[in-house]
mmCIF file with all atom_site columns, C-alpha atoms in Angstrom:
data_model
loop_
_atom_site.group_PDB
_atom_site.id
_atom_site.type_symbol
_atom_site.label_atom_id
_atom_site.label_alt_id
_atom_site.label_comp_id
_atom_site.label_asym_id
_atom_site.label_entity_id
_atom_site.label_seq_id
_atom_site.pdbx_PDB_ins_code
_atom_site.Cartn_x
_atom_site.Cartn_y
_atom_site.Cartn_z
_atom_site.occupancy
_atom_site.B_iso_or_equiv
_atom_site.pdbx_formal_charge
_atom_site.auth_seq_id
_atom_site.auth_comp_id
_atom_site.auth_asym_id
_atom_site.auth_atom_id
_atom_site.pdbx_PDB_model_num
ATOM 1   C CA . UNK A 1 1   ? -29.699 94.214  45.154 1.00 72.00 ? 1   UNK A CA 1
ATOM 2   C CA . UNK A 1 2   ? -27.507 94.304  48.185 1.00 89.00 ? 2   UNK A CA 1
ATOM 3   C CA . UNK A 1 3   ? -23.974 93.708  47.222 1.00 93.00 ? 3   UNK A CA 1
ATOM 4   C CA . UNK A 1 4   ? -21.940 91.372  49.454 1.00 96.00 ? 4   UNK A CA 1
ATOM 5   C CA . UNK A 1 5   ? -17.571 90.687  49.822 1.00 96.00 ? 5   UNK A CA 1
ATOM 6   C CA . UNK A 1 6   ? -16.443 88.609  51.942 1.00 97.00 ? 6   UNK A CA 1
ATOM 7   C CA . UNK A 1 7   ? -12.766 87.885  53.380 1.00 97.00 ? 7   UNK A CA 1
ATOM 8   C CA . UNK A 1 8   ? -11.406 86.755  56.308 1.00 98.00 ? 8   UNK A CA 1
ATOM 9   C CA . UNK A 1 9   ? -10.692 83.067  55.635 1.00 98.00 ? 9   UNK A CA 1
ATOM 10  C CA . UNK A 1 10  ? -7.667  81.087  55.506 1.00 98.00 ? 10  UNK A CA 1
ATOM 11  C CA . UNK A 1 11  ? -5.241  78.137  57.250 1.00 98.00 ? 11  UNK A CA 1
ATOM 12  C CA . UNK A 1 12  ? -5.490  77.981  61.374 1.00 98.00 ? 12  UNK A CA 1
ATOM 13  C CA . UNK A 1 13  ? -4.385  75.532  63.363 1.00 98.00 ? 13  UNK A CA 1
ATOM 14  C CA . UNK A 1 14  ? -6.832  74.051  65.652 1.00 98.00 ? 14  UNK A CA 1
ATOM 15  C CA . UNK A 1 15  ? -7.551  76.223  68.975 1.00 98.00 ? 15  UNK A CA 1
ATOM 16  C CA . UNK A 1 16  ? -6.781  79.342  66.775 1.00 98.00 ? 16  UNK A CA 1
ATOM 17  C CA . UNK A 1 17  ? -8.780  82.474  65.769 1.00 98.00 ? 17  UNK A CA 1
ATOM 18  C CA . UNK A 1 18  ? -10.204 84.384  62.261 1.00 98.00 ? 18  UNK A CA 1
ATOM 19  C CA . UNK A 1 19  ? -12.275 86.877  61.772 1.00 98.00 ? 19  UNK A CA 1
ATOM 20  C CA . UNK A 1 20  ? -14.169 87.198  58.952 1.00 98.00 ? 20  UNK A CA 1
ATOM 21  C CA . UNK A 1 21  ? -15.673 89.874  57.267 1.00 98.00 ? 21  UNK A CA 1
ATOM 22  C CA . UNK A 1 22  ? -18.497 90.665  55.007 1.00 97.00 ? 22  UNK A CA 1
ATOM 23  C CA . UNK A 1 23  ? -18.665 94.179  53.764 1.00 96.00 ? 23  UNK A CA 1
ATOM 24  C CA . UNK A 1 24  ? -21.855 95.535  51.765 1.00 93.00 ? 24  UNK A CA 1
ATOM 25  C CA . UNK A 1 25  ? -23.156 98.085  49.200 1.00 89.00 ? 25  UNK A CA 1
ATOM 26  C CA . UNK A 1 26  ? -26.730 100.592 50.274 1.00 79.00 ? 26  UNK A CA 1
ATOM 27  C CA . UNK A 1 27  ? -27.468 102.996 52.611 1.00 77.00 ? 27  UNK A CA 1
ATOM 28  C CA . UNK A 1 28  ? -29.761 100.875 54.527 1.00 81.00 ? 28  UNK A CA 1
ATOM 29  C CA . UNK A 1 29  ? -28.090 97.784  55.193 1.00 85.00 ? 29  UNK A CA 1
ATOM 30  C CA . UNK A 1 30  ? -28.011 98.886  58.711 1.00 86.00 ? 30  UNK A CA 1
ATOM 31  C CA . UNK A 1 31  ? -31.498 97.679  58.665 1.00 89.00 ? 31  UNK A CA 1
ATOM 32  C CA . UNK A 1 32  ? -30.802 94.595  57.227 1.00 91.00 ? 32  UNK A CA 1
ATOM 33  C CA . UNK A 1 33  ? -30.594 91.269  58.762 1.00 94.00 ? 33  UNK A CA 1
ATOM 34  C CA . UNK A 1 34  ? -26.909 89.307  58.156 1.00 95.00 ? 34  UNK A CA 1
ATOM 35  C CA . UNK A 1 35  ? -26.747 85.595  58.713 1.00 97.00 ? 35  UNK A CA 1
ATOM 36  C CA . UNK A 1 36  ? -23.692 83.670  58.338 1.00 98.00 ? 36  UNK A CA 1
ATOM 37  C CA . UNK A 1 37  ? -23.923 79.830  56.881 1.00 98.00 ? 37  UNK A CA 1
ATOM 38  C CA . UNK A 1 38  ? -21.205 77.540  55.837 1.00 98.00 ? 38  UNK A CA 1
ATOM 39  C CA . UNK A 1 39  ? -21.210 74.554  53.314 1.00 98.00 ? 39  UNK A CA 1
ATOM 40  C CA . UNK A 1 40  ? -18.611 71.772  53.480 1.00 96.00 ? 40  UNK A CA 1
ATOM 41  C CA . UNK A 1 41  ? -17.926 69.880  50.444 1.00 93.00 ? 41  UNK A CA 1
ATOM 42  C CA . UNK A 1 42  ? -21.240 67.331  49.565 1.00 95.00 ? 42  UNK A CA 1
ATOM 43  C CA . UNK A 1 43  ? -22.997 68.725  52.515 1.00 96.00 ? 43  UNK A CA 1
ATOM 44  C CA . UNK A 1 44  ? -25.947 71.080  52.893 1.00 96.00 ? 44  UNK A CA 1
ATOM 45  C CA . UNK A 1 45  ? -25.668 74.734  53.299 1.00 97.00 ? 45  UNK A CA 1
ATOM 46  C CA . UNK A 1 46  ? -26.133 75.390  56.999 1.00 98.00 ? 46  UNK A CA 1
ATOM 47  C CA . UNK A 1 47  ? -26.706 77.909  59.949 1.00 98.00 ? 47  UNK A CA 1
ATOM 48  C CA . UNK A 1 48  ? -23.826 79.529  61.775 1.00 98.00 ? 48  UNK A CA 1
ATOM 49  C CA . UNK A 1 49  ? -24.976 82.830  63.096 1.00 98.00 ? 49  UNK A CA 1
ATOM 50  C CA . UNK A 1 50  ? -27.071 86.123  62.311 1.00 97.00 ? 50  UNK A CA 1
ATOM 51  C CA . UNK A 1 51  ? -27.573 89.572  63.300 1.00 95.00 ? 51  UNK A CA 1
ATOM 52  C CA . UNK A 1 52  ? -30.959 91.641  63.051 1.00 90.00 ? 52  UNK A CA 1
ATOM 53  C CA . UNK A 1 53  ? -31.054 94.457  61.916 1.00 80.00 ? 53  UNK A CA 1
ATOM 54  C CA . UNK A 1 54  ? -28.875 97.871  63.387 1.00 72.00 ? 54  UNK A CA 1
ATOM 55  C CA . UNK A 1 55  ? -27.603 94.828  65.806 1.00 68.00 ? 55  UNK A CA 1
ATOM 56  C CA . UNK A 1 56  ? -30.114 94.425  68.457 1.00 79.00 ? 56  UNK A CA 1
ATOM 57  C CA . UNK A 1 57  ? -30.168 90.657  68.419 1.00 92.00 ? 57  UNK A CA 1
ATOM 58  C CA . UNK A 1 58  ? -27.648 88.048  67.914 1.00 95.00 ? 58  UNK A CA 1
ATOM 59  C CA . UNK A 1 59  ? -28.328 84.635  67.126 1.00 96.00 ? 59  UNK A CA 1
ATOM 60  C CA . UNK A 1 60  ? -26.008 81.467  66.900 1.00 97.00 ? 60  UNK A CA 1
ATOM 61  C CA . UNK A 1 61  ? -26.074 77.709  65.915 1.00 98.00 ? 61  UNK A CA 1
ATOM 62  C CA . UNK A 1 62  ? -25.696 75.467  69.117 1.00 98.00 ? 62  UNK A CA 1
ATOM 63  C CA . UNK A 1 63  ? -22.070 73.928  67.482 1.00 97.00 ? 63  UNK A CA 1
ATOM 64  C CA . UNK A 1 64  ? -20.299 77.287  67.845 1.00 98.00 ? 64  UNK A CA 1
ATOM 65  C CA . UNK A 1 65  ? -22.551 79.117  70.486 1.00 97.00 ? 65  UNK A CA 1
ATOM 66  C CA . UNK A 1 66  ? -19.727 80.478  73.428 1.00 98.00 ? 66  UNK A CA 1
ATOM 67  C CA . UNK A 1 67  ? -16.459 80.469  70.026 1.00 98.00 ? 67  UNK A CA 1
ATOM 68  C CA . UNK A 1 68  ? -18.151 82.622  67.689 1.00 98.00 ? 68  UNK A CA 1
ATOM 69  C CA . UNK A 1 69  ? -19.246 85.976  68.146 1.00 98.00 ? 69  UNK A CA 1
ATOM 70  C CA . UNK A 1 70  ? -21.190 87.738  65.153 1.00 97.00 ? 70  UNK A CA 1
ATOM 71  C CA . UNK A 1 71  ? -20.724 91.769  65.092 1.00 96.00 ? 71  UNK A CA 1
ATOM 72  C CA . UNK A 1 72  ? -21.544 95.063  62.822 1.00 93.00 ? 72  UNK A CA 1
ATOM 73  C CA . UNK A 1 73  ? -20.281 98.157  62.060 1.00 92.00 ? 73  UNK A CA 1
ATOM 74  C CA . UNK A 1 74  ? -23.108 99.945  60.559 1.00 87.00 ? 74  UNK A CA 1
ATOM 75  C CA . UNK A 1 75  ? -20.748 103.346 59.609 1.00 89.00 ? 75  UNK A CA 1
ATOM 76  C CA . UNK A 1 76  ? -18.477 100.736 57.879 1.00 93.00 ? 76  UNK A CA 1
ATOM 77  C CA . UNK A 1 77  ? -21.527 99.001  56.461 1.00 93.00 ? 77  UNK A CA 1
ATOM 78  C CA . UNK A 1 78  ? -19.310 95.609  57.623 1.00 95.00 ? 78  UNK A CA 1
ATOM 79  C CA . UNK A 1 79  ? -20.441 92.575  59.484 1.00 96.00 ? 79  UNK A CA 1
ATOM 80  C CA . UNK A 1 80  ? -17.760 90.867  61.755 1.00 97.00 ? 80  UNK A CA 1
ATOM 81  C CA . UNK A 1 81  ? -17.705 86.572  62.716 1.00 98.00 ? 81  UNK A CA 1
ATOM 82  C CA . UNK A 1 82  ? -14.964 86.495  65.303 1.00 98.00 ? 82  UNK A CA 1
ATOM 83  C CA . UNK A 1 83  ? -14.253 82.610  65.354 1.00 98.00 ? 83  UNK A CA 1
ATOM 84  C CA . UNK A 1 84  ? -12.406 81.474  68.546 1.00 98.00 ? 84  UNK A CA 1
ATOM 85  C CA . UNK A 1 85  ? -11.194 78.052  69.551 1.00 98.00 ? 85  UNK A CA 1
ATOM 86  C CA . UNK A 1 86  ? -11.386 76.932  65.848 1.00 98.00 ? 86  UNK A CA 1
ATOM 87  C CA . UNK A 1 87  ? -12.080 72.845  65.277 1.00 98.00 ? 87  UNK A CA 1
ATOM 88  C CA . UNK A 1 88  ? -11.624 70.998  62.676 1.00 98.00 ? 88  UNK A CA 1
ATOM 89  C CA . UNK A 1 89  ? -14.911 70.266  62.080 1.00 97.00 ? 89  UNK A CA 1
ATOM 90  C CA . UNK A 1 90  ? -15.179 74.031  61.386 1.00 98.00 ? 90  UNK A CA 1
ATOM 91  C CA . UNK A 1 91  ? -13.269 73.649  58.224 1.00 98.00 ? 91  UNK A CA 1
ATOM 92  C CA . UNK A 1 92  ? -15.654 75.065  55.166 1.00 98.00 ? 92  UNK A CA 1
ATOM 93  C CA . UNK A 1 93  ? -16.715 77.474  53.132 1.00 98.00 ? 93  UNK A CA 1
ATOM 94  C CA . UNK A 1 94  ? -18.672 80.170  54.815 1.00 98.00 ? 94  UNK A CA 1
ATOM 95  C CA . UNK A 1 95  ? -20.988 82.880  52.823 1.00 98.00 ? 95  UNK A CA 1
ATOM 96  C CA . UNK A 1 96  ? -22.598 85.657  54.699 1.00 97.00 ? 96  UNK A CA 1
ATOM 97  C CA . UNK A 1 97  ? -26.286 86.763  53.550 1.00 97.00 ? 97  UNK A CA 1
ATOM 98  C CA . UNK A 1 98  ? -28.728 89.654  54.240 1.00 96.00 ? 98  UNK A CA 1
ATOM 99  C CA . UNK A 1 99  ? -32.543 90.354  53.634 1.00 95.00 ? 99  UNK A CA 1
ATOM 100 C CA . UNK A 1 100 ? -34.225 93.627  54.240 1.00 91.00 ? 100 UNK A CA 1
ATOM 101 C CA . UNK A 1 101 ? -36.347 94.124  57.618 1.00 88.00 ? 101 UNK A CA 1
ATOM 102 C CA . UNK A 1 102 ? -39.667 93.052  57.910 1.00 87.00 ? 102 UNK A CA 1
ATOM 103 C CA . UNK A 1 103 ? -39.051 90.154  56.584 1.00 88.00 ? 103 UNK A CA 1
ATOM 104 C CA . UNK A 1 104 ? -41.183 87.358  57.077 1.00 90.00 ? 104 UNK A CA 1
ATOM 105 C CA . UNK A 1 105 ? -39.792 83.811  57.620 1.00 92.00 ? 105 UNK A CA 1
ATOM 106 C CA . UNK A 1 106 ? -36.970 82.071  59.647 1.00 94.00 ? 106 UNK A CA 1
ATOM 107 C CA . UNK A 1 107 ? -33.771 83.897  59.966 1.00 93.00 ? 107 UNK A CA 1
ATOM 108 C CA . UNK A 1 108 ? -31.746 80.339  59.711 1.00 95.00 ? 108 UNK A CA 1
ATOM 109 C CA . UNK A 1 109 ? -32.809 78.621  56.746 1.00 96.00 ? 109 UNK A CA 1
ATOM 110 C CA . UNK A 1 110 ? -30.821 79.820  53.730 1.00 97.00 ? 110 UNK A CA 1
ATOM 111 C CA . UNK A 1 111 ? -34.400 80.225  51.979 1.00 96.00 ? 111 UNK A CA 1
ATOM 112 C CA . UNK A 1 112 ? -34.426 83.281  54.420 1.00 96.00 ? 112 UNK A CA 1
ATOM 113 C CA . UNK A 1 113 ? -31.879 85.604  52.450 1.00 96.00 ? 113 UNK A CA 1
ATOM 114 C CA . UNK A 1 114 ? -31.753 86.902  48.705 1.00 93.00 ? 114 UNK A CA 1
ATOM 115 C CA . UNK A 1 115 ? -28.368 88.504  48.878 1.00 95.00 ? 115 UNK A CA 1
ATOM 116 C CA . UNK A 1 116 ? -25.529 85.856  49.689 1.00 97.00 ? 116 UNK A CA 1
ATOM 117 C CA . UNK A 1 117 ? -21.314 86.739  48.927 1.00 97.00 ? 117 UNK A CA 1
ATOM 118 C CA . UNK A 1 118 ? -19.004 85.002  47.509 1.00 97.00 ? 118 UNK A CA 1
ATOM 119 C CA . UNK A 1 119 ? -17.134 82.413  50.101 1.00 97.00 ? 119 UNK A CA 1
ATOM 120 C CA . UNK A 1 120 ? -14.957 82.665  52.259 1.00 98.00 ? 120 UNK A CA 1
ATOM 121 C CA . UNK A 1 121 ? -12.995 79.270  52.720 1.00 98.00 ? 121 UNK A CA 1
ATOM 122 C CA . UNK A 1 122 ? -12.040 78.536  56.492 1.00 98.00 ? 122 UNK A CA 1
ATOM 123 C CA . UNK A 1 123 ? -9.617  75.681  57.007 1.00 98.00 ? 123 UNK A CA 1
ATOM 124 C CA . UNK A 1 124 ? -8.725  74.606  60.493 1.00 98.00 ? 124 UNK A CA 1
ATOM 125 C CA . UNK A 1 125 ? -6.109  72.003  60.979 1.00 98.00 ? 125 UNK A CA 1
ATOM 126 C CA . UNK A 1 126 ? -5.634  69.449  63.818 1.00 93.00 ? 126 UNK A CA 1
#
């Protein structure tokens, strides 16, 4: 089981930026699909972004497309989520998740992943 550690959350004003990091263990992590999800109190966990094995393809929720960028540094076993033009609606607990390659399912669904980080809080003030 891959272990994920998230960092980079914090408090920012609307229009500001944050970069979240998801550091992982495992020599084969570069082959994993990695997703970012967020969950606000009283709501379901929803998809934010994902990146395919090695980094060949990226995916974004409509709500963040054009503002957020997902990337990975395979030498550091780390996936990043650069968040620009943040809005109060982005306030949430953000999780990263990972799944081995060739897994069957929808990478936008939480059920696709079996390894999760602890979450990092992002708060955007107006």
